[in-house]
mmCIF file of C-alpha atoms and ligand atoms in Angstrom:
data_model
loop_
_atom_site.group_PDB
_atom_site.id
_atom_site.type_symbol
_atom_site.label_atom_id
_atom_site.label_comp_id
_atom_site.label_asym_id
_atom_site.label_seq_id
_atom_site.Cartn_x
_atom_site.Cartn_y
_atom_site.Cartn_z
ATOM 1 C CA MET A 356 -25.963 129.766 34.020
ATOM 2 C CA PRO A 357 -25.760 127.285 31.110
ATOM 3 C CA LEU A 358 -26.334 124.399 33.481
ATOM 4 C CA ILE A 359 -28.969 122.338 31.807
ATOM 5 C CA TYR A 360 -26.632 119.690 30.453
ATOM 6 C CA PRO A 361 -23.735 118.185 32.413
ATOM 7 C CA PRO A 362 -20.537 117.404 30.456
ATOM 8 C CA SER A 363 -20.650 114.025 28.685
ATOM 9 C CA ASP A 364 -18.088 112.421 31.044
ATOM 10 C CA PHE A 365 -19.719 113.876 34.162
ATOM 11 C CA GLU A 366 -20.963 110.609 35.719
ATOM 12 C CA ASP A 367 -17.521 108.976 35.254
ATOM 13 C CA ASN A 368 -15.865 111.921 36.976
ATOM 14 C CA ARG A 369 -18.412 111.892 39.762
ATOM 15 C CA THR A 370 -17.635 108.234 40.420
ATOM 16 C CA LEU A 371 -13.876 108.943 40.436
ATOM 17 C CA LEU A 372 -14.344 111.799 42.888
ATOM 18 C CA LYS A 373 -16.515 109.690 45.178
ATOM 19 C CA GLU A 374 -14.053 106.772 45.196
ATOM 20 C CA PHE A 375 -11.055 109.025 45.805
ATOM 21 C CA CYS A 376 -12.697 110.885 48.687
ATOM 22 C CA GLU A 377 -13.995 107.709 50.343
ATOM 23 C CA ARG A 378 -10.641 105.916 50.029
ATOM 24 C CA HIS A 379 -8.732 108.673 51.824
ATOM 25 C CA ASN A 380 -11.310 109.690 54.419
ATOM 26 C CA LYS A 381 -9.637 108.070 57.421
ATOM 27 C CA PHE A 382 -8.470 109.367 60.791
ATOM 28 C CA ASP A 383 -6.947 112.783 60.456
ATOM 29 C CA GLN A 384 -6.168 112.728 56.712
ATOM 30 C CA ARG A 385 -6.531 116.068 55.018
ATOM 31 C CA ILE A 386 -7.655 116.694 51.471
ATOM 32 C CA VAL A 387 -7.342 119.696 49.178
ATOM 33 C CA LEU A 388 -9.364 120.540 46.103
ATOM 34 C CA ILE A 389 -7.259 122.722 43.821
ATOM 35 C CA THR A 390 -8.947 124.428 40.890
ATOM 36 C CA SER A 391 -6.583 125.584 38.192
ATOM 37 C CA GLY A 392 -6.481 127.284 34.788
ATOM 38 C CA GLY A 393 -9.029 129.366 32.920
ATOM 39 C CA THR A 394 -12.540 128.480 31.773
ATOM 40 C CA THR A 395 -13.937 129.014 28.283
ATOM 41 C CA VAL A 396 -17.228 130.592 27.283
ATOM 42 C CA PRO A 397 -18.513 128.990 24.069
ATOM 43 C CA LEU A 398 -19.914 131.241 21.340
ATOM 44 C CA GLU A 399 -21.596 128.368 19.462
ATOM 45 C CA HIS A 400 -23.221 125.075 20.548
ATOM 46 C CA ASN A 401 -20.922 123.210 18.144
ATOM 47 C CA THR A 402 -18.039 125.185 19.529
ATOM 48 C CA VAL A 403 -15.432 126.504 17.149
ATOM 49 C CA ARG A 404 -14.984 129.869 18.863
ATOM 50 C CA PHE A 405 -14.976 130.767 22.539
ATOM 51 C CA VAL A 406 -13.957 133.541 24.962
ATOM 52 C CA ASP A 407 -10.960 132.581 27.088
ATOM 53 C CA ASN A 408 -8.513 134.116 29.554
ATOM 54 C CA PHE A 409 -4.778 134.265 30.259
ATOM 55 C CA SER A 410 -4.411 131.603 32.986
ATOM 56 C CA ALA A 411 -1.869 128.885 32.195
ATOM 57 C CA GLY A 412 -2.494 126.986 35.433
ATOM 58 C CA THR A 413 1.001 127.534 36.829
ATOM 59 C CA ARG A 414 -0.238 128.485 40.299
ATOM 60 C CA GLY A 415 -2.504 125.447 40.623
ATOM 61 C CA ALA A 416 -0.047 122.930 39.184
ATOM 62 C CA ALA A 417 2.869 124.117 41.339
ATOM 63 C CA SER A 418 0.695 124.281 44.457
ATOM 64 C CA ALA A 419 -0.462 120.679 43.951
ATOM 65 C CA GLU A 420 3.146 119.482 44.285
ATOM 66 C CA TYR A 421 3.636 121.457 47.499
ATOM 67 C CA PHE A 422 0.369 120.219 49.035
ATOM 68 C CA LEU A 423 1.484 116.638 48.364
ATOM 69 C CA GLU A 424 4.720 117.420 50.227
ATOM 70 C CA HIS A 425 2.576 118.564 53.163
ATOM 71 C CA GLU A 426 0.805 115.157 53.168
ATOM 72 C CA TYR A 427 -2.492 116.364 51.707
ATOM 73 C CA ASN A 428 -4.397 114.156 49.290
ATOM 74 C CA VAL A 429 -5.045 116.256 46.220
ATOM 75 C CA ILE A 430 -7.944 116.631 43.794
ATOM 76 C CA PHE A 431 -6.445 118.573 40.917
ATOM 77 C CA MET A 432 -9.376 120.027 38.967
ATOM 78 C CA HIS A 433 -7.845 121.738 35.994
ATOM 79 C CA ARG A 434 -8.561 123.180 32.599
ATOM 80 C CA LEU A 435 -7.785 120.615 29.911
ATOM 81 C CA LYS A 436 -4.356 121.309 28.358
ATOM 82 C CA SER A 437 -3.303 123.732 31.100
ATOM 83 C CA LEU A 438 -0.198 122.940 33.153
ATOM 84 C CA GLU A 439 -0.182 119.849 35.369
ATOM 85 C CA PRO A 440 1.933 119.000 38.411
ATOM 86 C CA PHE A 441 5.308 117.364 37.628
ATOM 87 C CA THR A 442 5.065 117.535 33.813
ATOM 88 C CA ARG A 443 4.951 121.349 34.053
ATOM 89 C CA HIS A 444 8.735 121.287 34.596
ATOM 90 C CA PHE A 445 9.323 119.886 31.115
ATOM 91 C CA ASN A 446 7.056 122.006 29.018
ATOM 92 C CA GLY A 447 7.901 122.681 25.380
ATOM 93 C CA GLN A 448 11.210 121.363 24.054
ATOM 94 C CA LYS A 449 12.798 121.079 27.506
ATOM 95 C CA PHE A 450 12.034 117.379 27.847
ATOM 96 C CA MET A 451 13.388 116.445 24.394
ATOM 97 C CA ASP A 452 16.599 118.332 25.159
ATOM 98 C CA MET A 453 17.134 116.173 28.253
ATOM 99 C CA LEU A 454 17.223 112.954 26.262
ATOM 100 C CA GLU A 455 19.873 111.232 24.199
ATOM 101 C CA LEU A 456 19.178 108.827 21.346
ATOM 102 C CA ASN A 457 21.762 106.041 21.333
ATOM 103 C CA ASP A 458 22.409 104.075 18.134
ATOM 104 C CA ARG A 459 19.608 103.779 15.655
ATOM 105 C CA GLY A 460 17.925 100.677 14.378
ATOM 106 C CA PRO A 461 16.790 97.528 16.236
ATOM 107 C CA ASN A 462 18.920 98.214 19.350
ATOM 108 C CA THR A 463 17.891 101.812 19.861
ATOM 109 C CA THR A 464 17.925 103.001 23.455
ATOM 110 C CA ILE A 465 17.083 106.373 24.924
ATOM 111 C CA THR A 466 18.879 107.726 27.992
ATOM 112 C CA VAL A 467 18.617 110.839 30.097
ATOM 113 C CA LYS A 468 21.640 113.084 29.589
ATOM 114 C CA PRO A 469 23.899 112.925 32.668
ATOM 115 C CA ASP A 470 23.522 116.646 33.433
ATOM 116 C CA SER A 471 19.699 116.317 33.376
ATOM 117 C CA VAL A 472 19.477 113.410 35.837
ATOM 118 C CA ASP A 473 19.758 115.712 38.863
ATOM 119 C CA VAL A 474 16.830 117.763 37.553
ATOM 120 C CA LEU A 475 14.617 114.868 36.498
ATOM 121 C CA ALA A 476 15.223 112.399 39.344
ATOM 122 C CA PRO A 477 13.603 114.283 42.270
ATOM 123 C CA ILE A 478 10.581 115.281 40.170
ATOM 124 C CA LEU A 479 10.159 111.728 38.885
ATOM 125 C CA ALA A 480 10.488 110.369 42.435
ATOM 126 C CA SER A 481 7.763 112.717 43.729
ATOM 127 C CA TYR A 482 5.531 111.884 40.764
ATOM 128 C CA LYS A 483 5.927 108.121 41.312
ATOM 129 C CA ALA A 484 5.276 108.434 45.055
ATOM 130 C CA ALA A 485 2.050 110.389 44.427
ATOM 131 C CA GLN A 486 0.876 107.964 41.731
ATOM 132 C CA GLU A 487 1.731 104.793 43.620
ATOM 133 C CA GLY A 488 0.036 106.073 46.770
ATOM 134 C CA GLY A 489 -3.013 107.084 44.701
ATOM 135 C CA ARG A 490 -2.770 110.484 46.372
ATOM 136 C CA ILE A 491 -3.679 112.708 43.452
ATOM 137 C CA LEU A 492 -6.780 112.663 41.269
ATOM 138 C CA TYR A 493 -6.771 114.584 37.978
ATOM 139 C CA ILE A 494 -10.138 115.875 36.763
ATOM 140 C CA ASN A 495 -10.431 118.250 33.827
ATOM 141 C CA PHE A 496 -12.882 120.845 32.547
ATOM 142 C CA THR A 497 -13.007 123.223 29.624
ATOM 143 C CA SER A 498 -16.046 125.496 29.780
ATOM 144 C CA VAL A 499 -17.391 127.449 32.727
ATOM 145 C CA SER A 500 -20.410 125.144 32.712
ATOM 146 C CA ASP A 501 -18.207 122.016 33.032
ATOM 147 C CA TYR A 502 -16.401 123.753 35.873
ATOM 148 C CA PHE A 503 -19.634 124.395 37.746
ATOM 149 C CA TRP A 504 -20.841 120.778 37.479
ATOM 150 C CA LEU A 505 -17.521 119.352 38.610
ATOM 151 C CA LEU A 506 -17.045 121.831 41.439
ATOM 152 C CA ARG A 507 -20.434 120.930 42.851
ATOM 153 C CA ALA A 508 -19.791 117.186 42.483
ATOM 154 C CA ALA A 509 -16.397 117.536 44.217
ATOM 155 C CA CYS A 510 -18.000 119.463 47.071
ATOM 156 C CA GLU A 511 -20.644 116.760 47.536
ATOM 157 C CA CYS A 512 -17.810 114.316 48.298
ATOM 158 C CA LEU A 513 -15.662 116.746 50.295
ATOM 159 C CA ALA A 514 -18.440 117.686 52.703
ATOM 160 C CA ALA A 515 -17.821 114.429 54.620
ATOM 161 C CA TYR A 516 -14.325 115.682 55.567
ATOM 162 C CA GLY A 517 -15.740 118.641 57.503
ATOM 163 C CA PRO A 518 -12.935 121.031 58.473
ATOM 164 C CA ARG A 519 -10.211 118.663 57.136
ATOM 165 C CA ALA A 520 -11.182 119.684 53.593
ATOM 166 C CA LEU A 521 -9.345 122.628 52.102
ATOM 167 C CA LEU A 522 -10.590 124.342 48.968
ATOM 168 C CA TYR A 523 -7.921 126.270 47.084
ATOM 169 C CA LEU A 524 -9.765 128.072 44.300
ATOM 170 C CA ALA A 525 -6.981 129.254 42.009
ATOM 171 C CA ALA A 526 -8.804 128.842 38.689
ATOM 172 C CA ALA A 527 -9.574 132.000 36.738
ATOM 173 C CA VAL A 528 -13.294 131.421 36.319
ATOM 174 C CA SER A 529 -15.230 133.397 33.705
ATOM 175 C CA ASP A 530 -17.443 136.121 35.081
ATOM 176 C CA PHE A 531 -19.473 136.369 31.849
ATOM 177 C CA TYR A 532 -21.193 133.868 29.575
ATOM 178 C CA VAL A 533 -23.654 133.631 26.710
ATOM 179 C CA PRO A 534 -26.903 131.914 27.783
ATOM 180 C CA SER A 535 -27.499 128.598 26.081
ATOM 181 C CA ASN A 536 -30.728 129.736 24.403
ATOM 182 C CA GLN A 537 -28.849 132.616 22.731
ATOM 183 C CA LEU A 538 -26.071 130.471 21.278
ATOM 184 C CA PRO A 539 -26.202 129.661 17.556
ATOM 185 C CA VAL A 540 -26.067 125.924 16.872
ATOM 186 C CA HIS A 541 -23.415 126.159 14.159
ATOM 187 C CA LYS A 542 -20.233 128.116 13.534
ATOM 188 C CA LEU A 543 -20.769 131.884 13.323
ATOM 189 C CA GLN A 544 -20.525 132.954 9.696
ATOM 190 C CA SER A 545 -18.441 136.012 8.863
ATOM 191 C CA GLY A 546 -20.703 136.600 5.849
ATOM 192 C CA ALA A 547 -23.554 137.366 8.265
ATOM 193 C CA GLY A 548 -21.745 140.523 9.423
ATOM 194 C CA VAL A 549 -20.387 141.527 12.833
ATOM 195 C CA PRO A 550 -21.947 139.262 15.508
ATOM 196 C CA ASN A 551 -23.826 140.857 18.348
ATOM 197 C CA ILE A 552 -22.659 138.925 21.427
ATOM 198 C CA ASN A 553 -24.624 139.598 24.569
ATOM 199 C CA LEU A 554 -22.644 138.491 27.635
ATOM 200 C CA GLN A 555 -24.405 137.949 30.960
ATOM 201 C CA LEU A 556 -23.026 137.643 34.489
ATOM 202 C CA VAL A 557 -22.061 134.210 35.813
ATOM 203 C CA PRO A 558 -23.234 133.979 39.430
ATOM 204 C CA LYS A 559 -20.349 133.716 41.910
ATOM 205 C CA LEU A 560 -20.071 130.038 42.762
ATOM 206 C CA LEU A 561 -18.376 130.935 46.026
ATOM 207 C CA ALA A 562 -21.758 131.876 47.479
ATOM 208 C CA PRO A 563 -23.426 128.419 47.501
ATOM 209 C CA LEU A 564 -20.073 126.690 47.960
ATOM 210 C CA VAL A 565 -19.353 128.366 51.302
ATOM 211 C CA SER A 566 -22.865 128.500 52.716
ATOM 212 C CA LEU A 567 -24.363 125.239 51.408
ATOM 213 C CA TRP A 568 -21.983 122.769 49.775
ATOM 214 C CA VAL A 569 -19.026 122.621 52.215
ATOM 215 C CA PRO A 570 -20.030 124.805 55.179
ATOM 216 C CA HIS A 571 -17.327 123.363 57.508
ATOM 217 C CA ALA A 572 -14.396 123.364 55.082
ATOM 218 C CA TYR A 573 -11.483 125.792 55.026
ATOM 219 C CA VAL A 574 -12.116 127.793 51.858
ATOM 220 C CA VAL A 575 -9.405 129.908 50.223
ATOM 221 C CA SER A 576 -10.218 131.990 47.170
ATOM 222 C CA PHE A 577 -7.891 134.041 44.998
ATOM 223 C CA LYS A 578 -8.413 137.583 43.814
ATOM 224 C CA LEU A 579 -6.729 138.797 40.679
ATOM 225 C CA GLU A 580 -6.515 142.485 39.863
ATOM 226 C CA THR A 581 -4.547 144.761 37.538
ATOM 227 C CA ASP A 582 -5.068 147.919 39.632
ATOM 228 C CA GLU A 583 -3.136 147.537 42.904
ATOM 229 C CA SER A 584 -5.195 150.149 44.771
ATOM 230 C CA ILE A 585 -8.296 147.923 44.763
ATOM 231 C CA LEU A 586 -6.649 144.562 45.515
ATOM 232 C CA ILE A 587 -7.054 144.544 49.316
ATOM 233 C CA PRO A 588 -10.463 146.319 49.384
ATOM 234 C CA LYS A 589 -11.851 143.857 46.814
ATOM 235 C CA SER A 590 -10.430 140.880 48.689
ATOM 236 C CA ARG A 591 -12.015 142.044 51.912
ATOM 237 C CA GLU A 592 -15.289 142.730 50.152
ATOM 238 C CA SER A 593 -15.264 139.122 48.957
ATOM 239 C CA LEU A 594 -14.645 137.845 52.522
ATOM 240 C CA ASN A 595 -17.461 139.967 53.880
ATOM 241 C CA LYS A 596 -19.822 138.778 51.201
ATOM 242 C CA TYR A 597 -19.081 135.060 51.110
ATOM 243 C CA LYS A 598 -17.832 134.556 54.697
ATOM 244 C CA HIS A 599 -14.994 132.191 53.809
ATOM 245 C CA LYS A 600 -11.644 132.141 55.565
ATOM 246 C CA LEU A 601 -8.947 133.640 53.378
ATOM 247 C CA VAL A 602 -8.441 135.528 50.138
ATOM 248 C CA ILE A 603 -5.056 135.487 48.450
ATOM 249 C CA GLY A 604 -4.690 138.602 46.366
ATOM 250 C CA ASN A 605 -2.331 138.841 43.422
ATOM 251 C CA MET A 606 -1.596 141.266 40.632
ATOM 252 C CA LEU A 607 -1.479 140.046 37.040
ATOM 253 C CA GLN A 608 1.990 141.517 36.494
ATOM 254 C CA THR A 609 3.668 140.383 39.743
ATOM 255 C CA ARG A 610 1.819 137.166 40.593
ATOM 256 C CA ARG A 611 4.968 135.021 40.424
ATOM 257 C CA SER A 612 6.865 137.093 43.006
ATOM 258 C CA LYS A 613 4.351 138.399 45.546
ATOM 259 C CA VAL A 614 0.856 137.902 46.956
ATOM 260 C CA VAL A 615 -1.127 139.314 49.838
ATOM 261 C CA PHE A 616 -2.994 137.175 52.395
ATOM 262 C CA VAL A 617 -6.219 138.917 53.413
ATOM 263 C CA THR A 618 -8.444 137.854 56.306
ATOM 264 C CA LEU A 619 -11.293 139.808 57.888
ATOM 265 C CA ASP A 620 -9.006 141.528 60.368
ATOM 266 C CA SER A 621 -5.518 141.422 58.851
ATOM 267 C CA SER A 622 -3.491 141.476 55.677
ATOM 268 C CA TYR A 623 0.152 140.588 55.103
ATOM 269 C CA GLU A 624 2.342 140.310 52.062
ATOM 270 C CA LEU A 625 4.452 137.303 51.082
ATOM 271 C CA GLY A 626 7.149 137.725 48.489
ATOM 272 C CA LEU A 627 10.334 136.393 46.979
ATOM 273 C CA SER A 628 13.511 138.370 46.482
ATOM 274 C CA ARG A 629 15.140 138.543 43.055
ATOM 275 C CA GLU A 630 17.875 136.286 44.344
ATOM 276 C CA GLN A 631 15.409 133.663 45.580
ATOM 277 C CA MET A 632 13.715 133.679 42.197
ATOM 278 C CA LEU A 633 17.038 133.293 40.393
ATOM 279 C CA ASN A 634 17.741 130.298 42.642
ATOM 280 C CA GLY A 635 14.546 128.662 41.369
ATOM 281 C CA MET A 636 12.349 129.265 44.415
ATOM 282 C CA GLU A 637 8.630 129.490 43.710
ATOM 283 C CA ILE A 638 6.185 131.747 45.512
ATOM 284 C CA ASP A 639 3.708 128.844 45.491
ATOM 285 C CA ASP A 640 5.928 126.996 47.989
ATOM 286 C CA THR A 641 5.620 129.929 50.414
ATOM 287 C CA ILE A 642 1.894 130.354 49.736
ATOM 288 C CA VAL A 643 1.134 126.681 50.396
ATOM 289 C CA SER A 644 3.231 126.549 53.611
ATOM 290 C CA ASN A 645 1.312 129.536 54.949
ATOM 291 C CA VAL A 646 -2.082 128.182 53.906
ATOM 292 C CA VAL A 647 -1.252 124.870 55.627
ATOM 293 C CA LEU A 648 -0.363 126.740 58.845
ATOM 294 C CA ASN A 649 -3.658 128.628 58.690
ATOM 295 C CA HIS A 650 -5.579 125.425 58.014
ATOM 296 C CA THR A 651 -3.890 123.709 60.985
ATOM 297 C CA ASP A 652 -4.798 126.624 63.200
ATOM 298 C CA PHE A 653 -8.390 126.474 61.939
ATOM 299 C CA LEU A 654 -8.582 122.730 62.650
ATOM 300 C CA GLN A 655 -7.332 123.201 66.196
ATOM 301 C CA ASN A 656 -9.947 125.834 66.936
ATOM 302 C CA HIS A 657 -12.814 124.372 64.934
ATOM 303 C CA LYS A 658 -16.052 123.580 66.704
ATOM 304 C CA TYR A 659 -19.040 122.090 64.905
HETATM 305 O O1 PMT B 1017 -2.722 130.246 36.197
HETATM 306 P P1 PMT B 1017 -1.647 131.269 36.452
HETATM 307 O O2 PMT B 1017 -1.145 131.869 35.166
HETATM 308 O O3 PMT B 1017 -0.546 130.753 37.340
HETATM 309 O O4 PMT B 1017 -2.351 132.468 37.246
HETATM 310 C C1 PMT B 1017 -2.830 132.244 38.542
HETATM 311 C C2 PMT B 1017 -4.071 133.142 38.818
HETATM 312 C C3 PMT B 1017 -3.668 134.590 38.681
HETATM 313 C C4 PMT B 1017 -5.192 132.813 37.836
HETATM 314 C C5 PMT B 1017 -4.534 132.814 40.291
HETATM 315 O O5 PMT B 1017 -3.509 133.132 41.190
HETATM 316 C C6 PMT B 1017 -5.775 133.628 40.623
HETATM 317 O O6 PMT B 1017 -5.731 134.762 41.043
HETATM 318 N N1 PMT B 1017 -6.976 133.007 40.424
HETATM 319 C C7 PMT B 1017 -8.296 133.636 40.641
HETATM 320 C C8 PMT B 1017 -8.562 134.618 39.533
HETATM 321 C C9 PMT B 1017 -9.966 135.120 39.570
HETATM 322 O O7 PMT B 1017 -10.807 134.518 38.936
HETATM 323 O O8 PMT B 1017 -10.223 136.106 40.324
HETATM 324 P P2 PMT B 1017 -11.696 136.753 40.470
HETATM 325 O O9 PMT B 1017 -11.498 137.961 41.224
HETATM 326 O O10 PMT B 1017 -12.336 136.898 39.121
HETATM 327 O O11 PMT B 1017 -12.518 135.673 41.295
HETATM 328 C C10 PMT B 1017 -12.370 135.572 42.681
HETATM 329 C C11 PMT B 1017 -12.806 134.214 43.184
HETATM 330 O O12 PMT B 1017 -14.166 134.000 42.856
HETATM 331 C C12 PMT B 1017 -11.978 133.053 42.581
HETATM 332 O O13 PMT B 1017 -11.379 132.280 43.602
HETATM 333 C C13 PMT B 1017 -12.992 132.232 41.815
HETATM 334 O O14 PMT B 1017 -12.867 130.837 42.096
HETATM 335 C C14 PMT B 1017 -14.337 132.710 42.336
HETATM 336 N N2 PMT B 1017 -15.348 132.794 41.270
HETATM 337 C C15 PMT B 1017 -15.096 133.481 40.127
HETATM 338 C C16 PMT B 1017 -16.091 133.559 39.149
HETATM 339 C C17 PMT B 1017 -17.331 132.934 39.380
HETATM 340 N N3 PMT B 1017 -18.287 132.979 38.493
HETATM 341 N N4 PMT B 1017 -17.533 132.259 40.527
HETATM 342 C C18 PMT B 1017 -16.579 132.188 41.484
HETATM 343 O O15 PMT B 1017 -16.795 131.582 42.544
#
């Protein structure tokens, strides 16, 4: 792994993580680390080009809002510029279209259009409550190497929560990278011909995370596939290999409407009907409610 150098803001983020975890580690408070969005694989040290993936961070950003509703404190570790909780609802031009510019000149005021108040008000109220209570910490990464450093630093702080820590690993983490010593320093030149890029396997971070970093936490990973016939077998293979608690399987094409919860001895599907989707329901609401139930069950039966 290209782990030699931590990201430049690493120590600042480590301090933020430590403070956040210590501040909330009281009584029976629960905490969730959500990872969200894709990771990049740089093709040059001075990175102009990189390999990326499809993830927009919708799953992670939506889930963060639902975990806050369930009284979890949330570390939202996300890919820079991917979707974030609350603001995700107003992506693109949507926000501008909700506003009205009154007068122009020295007395200019801006108001929310009356028909948008009902949409904006509850989201703004939830955002303010989370901010004022200091219940959500935003940490961002870009490359797979940044992700690794931050994930490990977050786990160092979460270990003190024991089974009250929940890890919800929804980021689409790169499986391949170019080793640091094979990266050109400067931008690849097209004049030099077709580049020969030799990708190598990124070790699965789930392995040390489950066995060493947070051995008592409730760890949930996601499995993304495009071939439905291997979704459950691959999810179970992951559970057998890493020994964590739950894999949530989803298909690229249907990930907004259905998922499958896979444990060592069971699997069950959760889904939304067309009507529920048209009414604005989100599968992430259902996923989070079920994960919270499983985490509660785990806490009740947990023995050190
Ligand atoms: O962001 P959206 O557009 O809403 O999409 C959401 C999602 C489809 C990305 C999300 O629901 C999802 O499935 N995320 C996991 C995708 C993925 O990386 O699957 P995987 O099979 O490659 O990895 C399985 C698990 O191993 C993941 O939980 C990942 O955290 C972990 N992993 C992956 C690579 C790696 N080097 N180390 C890891 O530990």
